[in-house]
Short mmCIF file of C-alpha atoms in Angstrom, two decimals:
data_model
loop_
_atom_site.label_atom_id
_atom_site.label_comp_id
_atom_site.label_asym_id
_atom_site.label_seq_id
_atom_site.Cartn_x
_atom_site.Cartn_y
_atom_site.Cartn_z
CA UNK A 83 38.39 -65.66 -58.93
CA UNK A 84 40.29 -66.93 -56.24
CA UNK A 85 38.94 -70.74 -56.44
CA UNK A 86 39.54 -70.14 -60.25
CA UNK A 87 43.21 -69.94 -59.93
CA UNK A 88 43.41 -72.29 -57.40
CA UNK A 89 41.83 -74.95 -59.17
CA UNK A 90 43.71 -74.10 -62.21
CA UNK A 91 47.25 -73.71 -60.56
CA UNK A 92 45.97 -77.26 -59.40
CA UNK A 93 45.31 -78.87 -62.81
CA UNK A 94 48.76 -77.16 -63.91
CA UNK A 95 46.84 -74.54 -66.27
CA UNK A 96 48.29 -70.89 -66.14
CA UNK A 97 45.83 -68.93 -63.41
CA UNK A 98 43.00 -67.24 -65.90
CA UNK A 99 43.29 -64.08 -63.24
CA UNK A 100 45.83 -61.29 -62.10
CA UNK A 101 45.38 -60.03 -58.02
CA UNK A 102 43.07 -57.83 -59.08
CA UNK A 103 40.91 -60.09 -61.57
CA UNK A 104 41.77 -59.21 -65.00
CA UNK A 105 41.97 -61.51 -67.03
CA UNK A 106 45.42 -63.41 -68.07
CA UNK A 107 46.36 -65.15 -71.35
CA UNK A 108 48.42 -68.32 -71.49
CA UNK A 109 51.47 -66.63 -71.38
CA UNK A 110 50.78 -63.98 -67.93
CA UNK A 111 49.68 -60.88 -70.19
CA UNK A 112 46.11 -58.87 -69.97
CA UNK A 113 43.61 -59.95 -72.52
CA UNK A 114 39.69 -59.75 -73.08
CA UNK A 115 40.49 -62.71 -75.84
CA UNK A 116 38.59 -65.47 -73.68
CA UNK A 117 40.09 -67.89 -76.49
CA UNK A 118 43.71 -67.47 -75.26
CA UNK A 119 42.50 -67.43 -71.57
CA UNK A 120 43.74 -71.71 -70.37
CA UNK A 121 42.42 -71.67 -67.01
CA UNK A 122 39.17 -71.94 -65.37
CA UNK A 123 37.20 -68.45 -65.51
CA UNK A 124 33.52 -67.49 -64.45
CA UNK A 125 31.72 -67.66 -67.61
CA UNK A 126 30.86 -64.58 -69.51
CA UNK A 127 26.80 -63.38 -69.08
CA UNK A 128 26.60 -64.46 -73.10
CA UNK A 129 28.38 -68.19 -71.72
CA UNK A 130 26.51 -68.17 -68.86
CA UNK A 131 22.81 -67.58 -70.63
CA UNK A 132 23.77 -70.31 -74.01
CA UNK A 133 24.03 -72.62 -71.12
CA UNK A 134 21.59 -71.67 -69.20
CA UNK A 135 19.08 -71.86 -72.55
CA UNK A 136 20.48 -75.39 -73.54
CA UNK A 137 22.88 -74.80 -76.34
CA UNK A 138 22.22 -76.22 -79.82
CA UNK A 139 19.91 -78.49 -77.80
CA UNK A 140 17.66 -75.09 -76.61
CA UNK A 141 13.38 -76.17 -76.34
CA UNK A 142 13.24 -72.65 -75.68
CA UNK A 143 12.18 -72.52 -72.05
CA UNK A 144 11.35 -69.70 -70.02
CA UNK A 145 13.44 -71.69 -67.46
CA UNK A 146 16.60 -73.29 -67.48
CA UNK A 147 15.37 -76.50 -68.76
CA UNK A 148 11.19 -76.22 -68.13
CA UNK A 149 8.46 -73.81 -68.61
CA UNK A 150 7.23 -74.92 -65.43
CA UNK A 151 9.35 -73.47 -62.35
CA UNK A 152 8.93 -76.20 -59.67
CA UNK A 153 10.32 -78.61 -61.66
CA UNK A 154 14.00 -76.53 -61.93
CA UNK A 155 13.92 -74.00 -59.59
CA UNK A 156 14.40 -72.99 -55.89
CA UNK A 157 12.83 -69.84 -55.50
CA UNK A 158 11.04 -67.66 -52.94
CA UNK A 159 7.73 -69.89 -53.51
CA UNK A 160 9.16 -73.49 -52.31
CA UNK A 161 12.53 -72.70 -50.65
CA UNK A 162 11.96 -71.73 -47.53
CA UNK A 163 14.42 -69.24 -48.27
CA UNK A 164 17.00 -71.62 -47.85
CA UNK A 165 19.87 -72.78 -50.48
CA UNK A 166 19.72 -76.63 -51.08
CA UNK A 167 22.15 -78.82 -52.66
CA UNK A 168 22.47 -78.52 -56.31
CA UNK A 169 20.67 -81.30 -58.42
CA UNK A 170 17.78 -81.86 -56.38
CA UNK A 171 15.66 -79.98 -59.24
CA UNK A 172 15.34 -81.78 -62.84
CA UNK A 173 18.70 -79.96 -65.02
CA UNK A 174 18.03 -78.47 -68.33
CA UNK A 175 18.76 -79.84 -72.04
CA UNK A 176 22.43 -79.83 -71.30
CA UNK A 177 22.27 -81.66 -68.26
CA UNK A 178 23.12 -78.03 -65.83
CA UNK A 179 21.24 -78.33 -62.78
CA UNK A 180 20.21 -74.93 -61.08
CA UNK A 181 20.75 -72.28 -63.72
CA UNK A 182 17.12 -70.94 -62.42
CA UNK A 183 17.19 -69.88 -58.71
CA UNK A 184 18.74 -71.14 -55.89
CA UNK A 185 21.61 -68.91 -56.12
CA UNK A 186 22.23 -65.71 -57.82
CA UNK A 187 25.43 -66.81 -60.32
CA UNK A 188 28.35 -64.29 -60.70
CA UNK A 189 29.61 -63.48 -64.29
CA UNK A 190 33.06 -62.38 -65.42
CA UNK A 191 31.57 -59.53 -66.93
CA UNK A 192 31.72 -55.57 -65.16
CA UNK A 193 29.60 -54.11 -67.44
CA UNK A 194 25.94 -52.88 -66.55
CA UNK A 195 24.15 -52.62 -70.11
CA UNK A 196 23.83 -54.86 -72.91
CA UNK A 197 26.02 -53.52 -76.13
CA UNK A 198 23.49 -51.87 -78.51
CA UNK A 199 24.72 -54.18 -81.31
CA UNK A 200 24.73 -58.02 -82.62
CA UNK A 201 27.89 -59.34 -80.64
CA UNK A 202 29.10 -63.11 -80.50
CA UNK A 203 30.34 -63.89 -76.63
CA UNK A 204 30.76 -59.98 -75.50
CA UNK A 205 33.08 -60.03 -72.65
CA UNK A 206 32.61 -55.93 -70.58
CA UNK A 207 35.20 -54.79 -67.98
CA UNK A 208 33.31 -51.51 -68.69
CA UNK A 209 31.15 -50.65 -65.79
CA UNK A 210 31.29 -50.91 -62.23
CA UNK A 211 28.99 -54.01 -61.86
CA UNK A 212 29.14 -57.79 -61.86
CA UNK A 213 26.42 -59.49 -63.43
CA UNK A 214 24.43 -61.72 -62.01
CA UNK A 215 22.03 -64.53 -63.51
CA UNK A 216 20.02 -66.83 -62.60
CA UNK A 217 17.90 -65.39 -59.52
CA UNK A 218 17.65 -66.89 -56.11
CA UNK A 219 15.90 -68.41 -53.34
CA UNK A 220 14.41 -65.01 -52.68
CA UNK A 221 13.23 -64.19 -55.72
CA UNK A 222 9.69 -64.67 -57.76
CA UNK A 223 9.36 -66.38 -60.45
CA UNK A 224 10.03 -63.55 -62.92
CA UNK A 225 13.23 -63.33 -61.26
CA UNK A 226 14.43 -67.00 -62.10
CA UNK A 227 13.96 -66.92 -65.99
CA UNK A 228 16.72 -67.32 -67.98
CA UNK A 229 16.67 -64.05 -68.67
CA UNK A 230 16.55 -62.62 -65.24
CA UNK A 231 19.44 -60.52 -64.49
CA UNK A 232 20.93 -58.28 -61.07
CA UNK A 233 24.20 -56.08 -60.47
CA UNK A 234 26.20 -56.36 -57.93
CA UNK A 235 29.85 -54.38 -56.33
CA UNK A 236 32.76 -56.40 -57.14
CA UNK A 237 33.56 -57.52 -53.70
CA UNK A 238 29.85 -57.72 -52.39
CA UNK A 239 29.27 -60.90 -51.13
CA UNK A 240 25.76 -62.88 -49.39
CA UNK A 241 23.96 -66.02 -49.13
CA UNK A 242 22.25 -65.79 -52.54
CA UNK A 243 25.29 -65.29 -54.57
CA UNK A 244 27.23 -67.89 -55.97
CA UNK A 245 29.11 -68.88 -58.96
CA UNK A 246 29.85 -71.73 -61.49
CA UNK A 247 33.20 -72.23 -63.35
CA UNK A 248 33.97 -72.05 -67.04
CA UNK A 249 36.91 -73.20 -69.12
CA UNK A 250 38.08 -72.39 -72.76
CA UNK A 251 37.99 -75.71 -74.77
CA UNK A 252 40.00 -75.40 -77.62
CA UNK A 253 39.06 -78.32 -80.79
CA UNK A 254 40.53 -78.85 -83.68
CA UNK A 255 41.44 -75.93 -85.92
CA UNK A 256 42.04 -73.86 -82.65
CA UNK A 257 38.12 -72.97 -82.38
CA UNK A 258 36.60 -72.61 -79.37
#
Protein backbone atom coordinates (compact mmCIF):
# COMPACT_ATOMS: atom_id res chain seq x y z
CA UNK A 1 0.00 0.00 0.00
CA UNK A 2 2.77 2.00 0.86
CA UNK A 3 4.79 1.57 -2.63
CA UNK A 4 1.23 2.20 -4.09
CA UNK A 5 1.09 5.71 -2.96
CA UNK A 6 4.46 6.31 -3.43
CA UNK A 7 4.54 5.47 -6.90
CA UNK A 8 1.39 7.26 -7.45
CA UNK A 9 2.26 10.53 -5.48
CA UNK A 10 5.26 10.03 -7.99
CA UNK A 11 3.33 9.93 -11.29
CA UNK A 12 1.20 12.95 -9.76
CA UNK A 13 -2.03 10.61 -9.35
CA UNK A 14 -4.02 11.18 -6.00
CA UNK A 15 -2.59 8.21 -3.47
CA UNK A 16 -5.36 5.20 -4.08
CA UNK A 17 -4.87 4.63 0.00
CA UNK A 18 -5.63 6.40 3.43
CA UNK A 19 -2.87 5.47 6.57
CA UNK A 20 -4.75 2.78 7.27
CA UNK A 21 -5.43 1.32 3.62
CA UNK A 22 -8.85 2.12 2.64
CA UNK A 23 -9.32 2.95 -0.28
CA UNK A 24 -9.45 6.79 -1.63
CA UNK A 25 -11.33 8.27 -4.62
CA UNK A 26 -9.90 11.00 -6.82
CA UNK A 27 -10.98 13.57 -4.73
CA UNK A 28 -9.46 12.13 -0.85
CA UNK A 29 -12.94 10.47 0.19
CA UNK A 30 -13.55 6.52 1.15
CA UNK A 31 -14.90 4.47 -1.66
CA UNK A 32 -15.14 0.64 -2.65
CA UNK A 33 -15.92 2.23 -6.38
CA UNK A 34 -12.46 0.90 -7.85
CA UNK A 35 -13.62 3.06 -11.01
CA UNK A 36 -13.12 6.42 -9.22
CA UNK A 37 -9.95 5.05 -7.43
CA UNK A 38 -6.74 7.16 -9.97
CA UNK A 39 -3.84 5.70 -8.39
CA UNK A 40 -2.05 2.51 -8.43
CA UNK A 41 -3.90 -0.18 -6.10
CA UNK A 42 -3.23 -4.04 -5.55
CA UNK A 43 -5.63 -5.59 -7.80
CA UNK A 44 -8.82 -7.03 -6.54
CA UNK A 45 -8.77 -11.27 -6.22
CA UNK A 46 -11.53 -11.02 -9.33
CA UNK A 47 -8.50 -8.51 -11.21
CA UNK A 48 -5.97 -10.48 -10.04
CA UNK A 49 -7.46 -14.12 -11.34
CA UNK A 50 -8.89 -12.39 -15.18
CA UNK A 51 -5.24 -11.76 -15.41
CA UNK A 52 -3.94 -14.45 -14.13
CA UNK A 53 -6.44 -16.68 -16.66
CA UNK A 54 -5.47 -14.46 -19.74
CA UNK A 55 -8.33 -12.11 -20.28
CA UNK A 56 -10.42 -12.25 -23.46
CA UNK A 57 -7.31 -14.09 -24.71
CA UNK A 58 -7.96 -17.11 -21.80
CA UNK A 59 -6.80 -21.04 -23.45
CA UNK A 60 -8.15 -22.02 -20.28
CA UNK A 61 -5.09 -23.26 -18.42
CA UNK A 62 -4.85 -24.81 -15.21
CA UNK A 63 -1.81 -22.45 -14.97
CA UNK A 64 -1.22 -19.02 -15.59
CA UNK A 65 -0.44 -19.41 -19.15
CA UNK A 66 0.28 -23.58 -19.49
CA UNK A 67 -1.21 -26.76 -18.40
CA UNK A 68 2.15 -27.86 -17.83
CA UNK A 69 3.77 -26.29 -14.51
CA UNK A 70 7.52 -26.21 -15.36
CA UNK A 71 7.05 -24.21 -18.08
CA UNK A 72 5.40 -21.10 -15.75
CA UNK A 73 5.99 -21.87 -12.44
CA UNK A 74 8.50 -21.82 -9.50
CA UNK A 75 7.24 -24.08 -7.08
CA UNK A 76 8.36 -26.45 -4.31
CA UNK A 77 9.36 -29.13 -7.15
CA UNK A 78 12.20 -26.98 -9.10
CA UNK A 79 12.88 -23.97 -6.81
CA UNK A 80 15.00 -24.90 -4.45
CA UNK A 81 12.84 -23.04 -2.30
CA UNK A 82 14.26 -20.02 -3.44
CA UNK A 83 12.45 -16.82 -5.18
CA UNK A 84 14.05 -16.06 -8.66
CA UNK A 85 13.71 -13.12 -10.76
CA UNK A 86 10.47 -12.69 -12.44
CA UNK A 87 10.37 -13.70 -16.24
CA UNK A 88 12.61 -16.49 -16.21
CA UNK A 89 9.38 -18.83 -16.71
CA UNK A 90 7.37 -18.55 -20.20
CA UNK A 91 4.28 -15.58 -19.18
CA UNK A 92 0.76 -16.41 -19.93
CA UNK A 93 -1.66 -15.20 -22.90
CA UNK A 94 -1.35 -11.66 -21.69
CA UNK A 95 2.20 -11.56 -21.55
CA UNK A 96 2.19 -11.69 -17.10
CA UNK A 97 5.06 -13.60 -16.09
CA UNK A 98 4.72 -15.46 -12.63
CA UNK A 99 1.04 -15.41 -11.81
CA UNK A 100 1.70 -19.30 -10.81
CA UNK A 101 4.22 -19.67 -7.91
CA UNK A 102 7.13 -18.02 -7.05
CA UNK A 103 5.49 -15.72 -4.75
CA UNK A 104 2.29 -15.76 -2.95
CA UNK A 105 0.53 -12.27 -4.51
CA UNK A 106 -1.40 -9.99 -2.04
CA UNK A 107 -4.94 -8.76 -3.07
CA UNK A 108 -6.76 -5.60 -2.05
CA UNK A 109 -9.45 -7.62 -0.89
CA UNK A 110 -10.13 -8.46 3.31
CA UNK A 111 -12.65 -10.74 2.78
CA UNK A 112 -12.27 -14.63 3.47
CA UNK A 113 -15.24 -16.24 1.35
CA UNK A 114 -16.34 -15.90 -2.06
CA UNK A 115 -19.95 -13.91 -2.25
CA UNK A 116 -22.62 -16.63 -2.78
CA UNK A 117 -23.81 -14.76 -5.90
CA UNK A 118 -22.83 -13.81 -9.71
CA UNK A 119 -20.72 -10.54 -9.01
CA UNK A 120 -18.66 -8.52 -11.74
CA UNK A 121 -15.10 -7.32 -9.98
CA UNK A 122 -16.31 -7.87 -6.10
CA UNK A 123 -14.09 -5.75 -4.09
CA UNK A 124 -14.55 -7.24 0.26
CA UNK A 125 -13.19 -5.11 3.16
CA UNK A 126 -15.41 -7.66 5.02
CA UNK A 127 -13.27 -10.10 6.82
CA UNK A 128 -10.17 -10.09 8.59
CA UNK A 129 -7.99 -11.64 5.78
CA UNK A 130 -5.95 -10.63 2.75
CA UNK A 131 -6.12 -12.82 -0.07
CA UNK A 132 -3.56 -14.31 -1.54
CA UNK A 133 -3.10 -15.93 -5.15
CA UNK A 134 -0.92 -17.42 -6.95
CA UNK A 135 1.05 -19.96 -4.57
CA UNK A 136 4.73 -20.04 -3.97
CA UNK A 137 8.02 -21.53 -4.07
CA UNK A 138 6.86 -23.79 -1.29
CA UNK A 139 3.97 -24.97 -2.54
CA UNK A 140 2.81 -28.19 -4.81
CA UNK A 141 1.52 -27.99 -7.74
CA UNK A 142 -2.13 -27.85 -6.65
CA UNK A 143 -1.14 -24.88 -4.87
CA UNK A 144 0.05 -22.83 -8.04
CA UNK A 145 -3.20 -23.11 -10.19
CA UNK A 146 -4.88 -20.23 -11.00
CA UNK A 147 -7.23 -20.99 -8.75
CA UNK A 148 -5.12 -21.61 -5.74
CA UNK A 149 -5.87 -19.31 -3.00
CA UNK A 150 -4.35 -18.55 1.00
CA UNK A 151 -5.31 -15.90 3.82
CA UNK A 152 -3.20 -14.02 5.42
CA UNK A 153 -3.23 -11.01 8.69
CA UNK A 154 -3.05 -7.67 7.24
CA UNK A 155 0.36 -6.82 8.39
CA UNK A 156 1.88 -10.44 8.13
CA UNK A 157 4.70 -10.35 6.12
CA UNK A 158 7.51 -13.40 4.71
CA UNK A 159 9.58 -14.45 1.91
CA UNK A 160 6.75 -16.00 -0.13
CA UNK A 161 4.52 -13.05 -0.17
CA UNK A 162 4.60 -10.50 -2.62
CA UNK A 163 2.49 -8.29 -4.64
CA UNK A 164 1.85 -6.79 -8.16
CA UNK A 165 0.29 -3.33 -8.86
CA UNK A 166 -2.96 -2.43 -10.55
CA UNK A 167 -4.31 0.79 -11.99
CA UNK A 168 -7.90 1.94 -13.06
CA UNK A 169 -7.77 2.71 -16.86
CA UNK A 170 -10.49 4.73 -17.73
CA UNK A 171 -11.48 4.65 -22.02
CA UNK A 172 -13.73 6.35 -23.71
CA UNK A 173 -17.27 6.68 -22.37
CA UNK A 174 -15.70 6.63 -18.78
CA UNK A 175 -15.64 2.60 -18.77
CA UNK A 176 -13.18 0.88 -17.16
Amino acid sequence: ISYCNWLSEKEGLPPAYDELGKLLDCDGSHTTDLRRVAGYRLPTEAEWEYAARGGNKSRDYIFAGSNDVDEVAWYIENSSDRTREVGLKSPNELGLYDMSGNVWELCSDNSDRYSEGLEINPYGETGVFKILRGGSVREDREEVTISARDLTGERYTNSSIGFRIAKTVLVDGGEQ
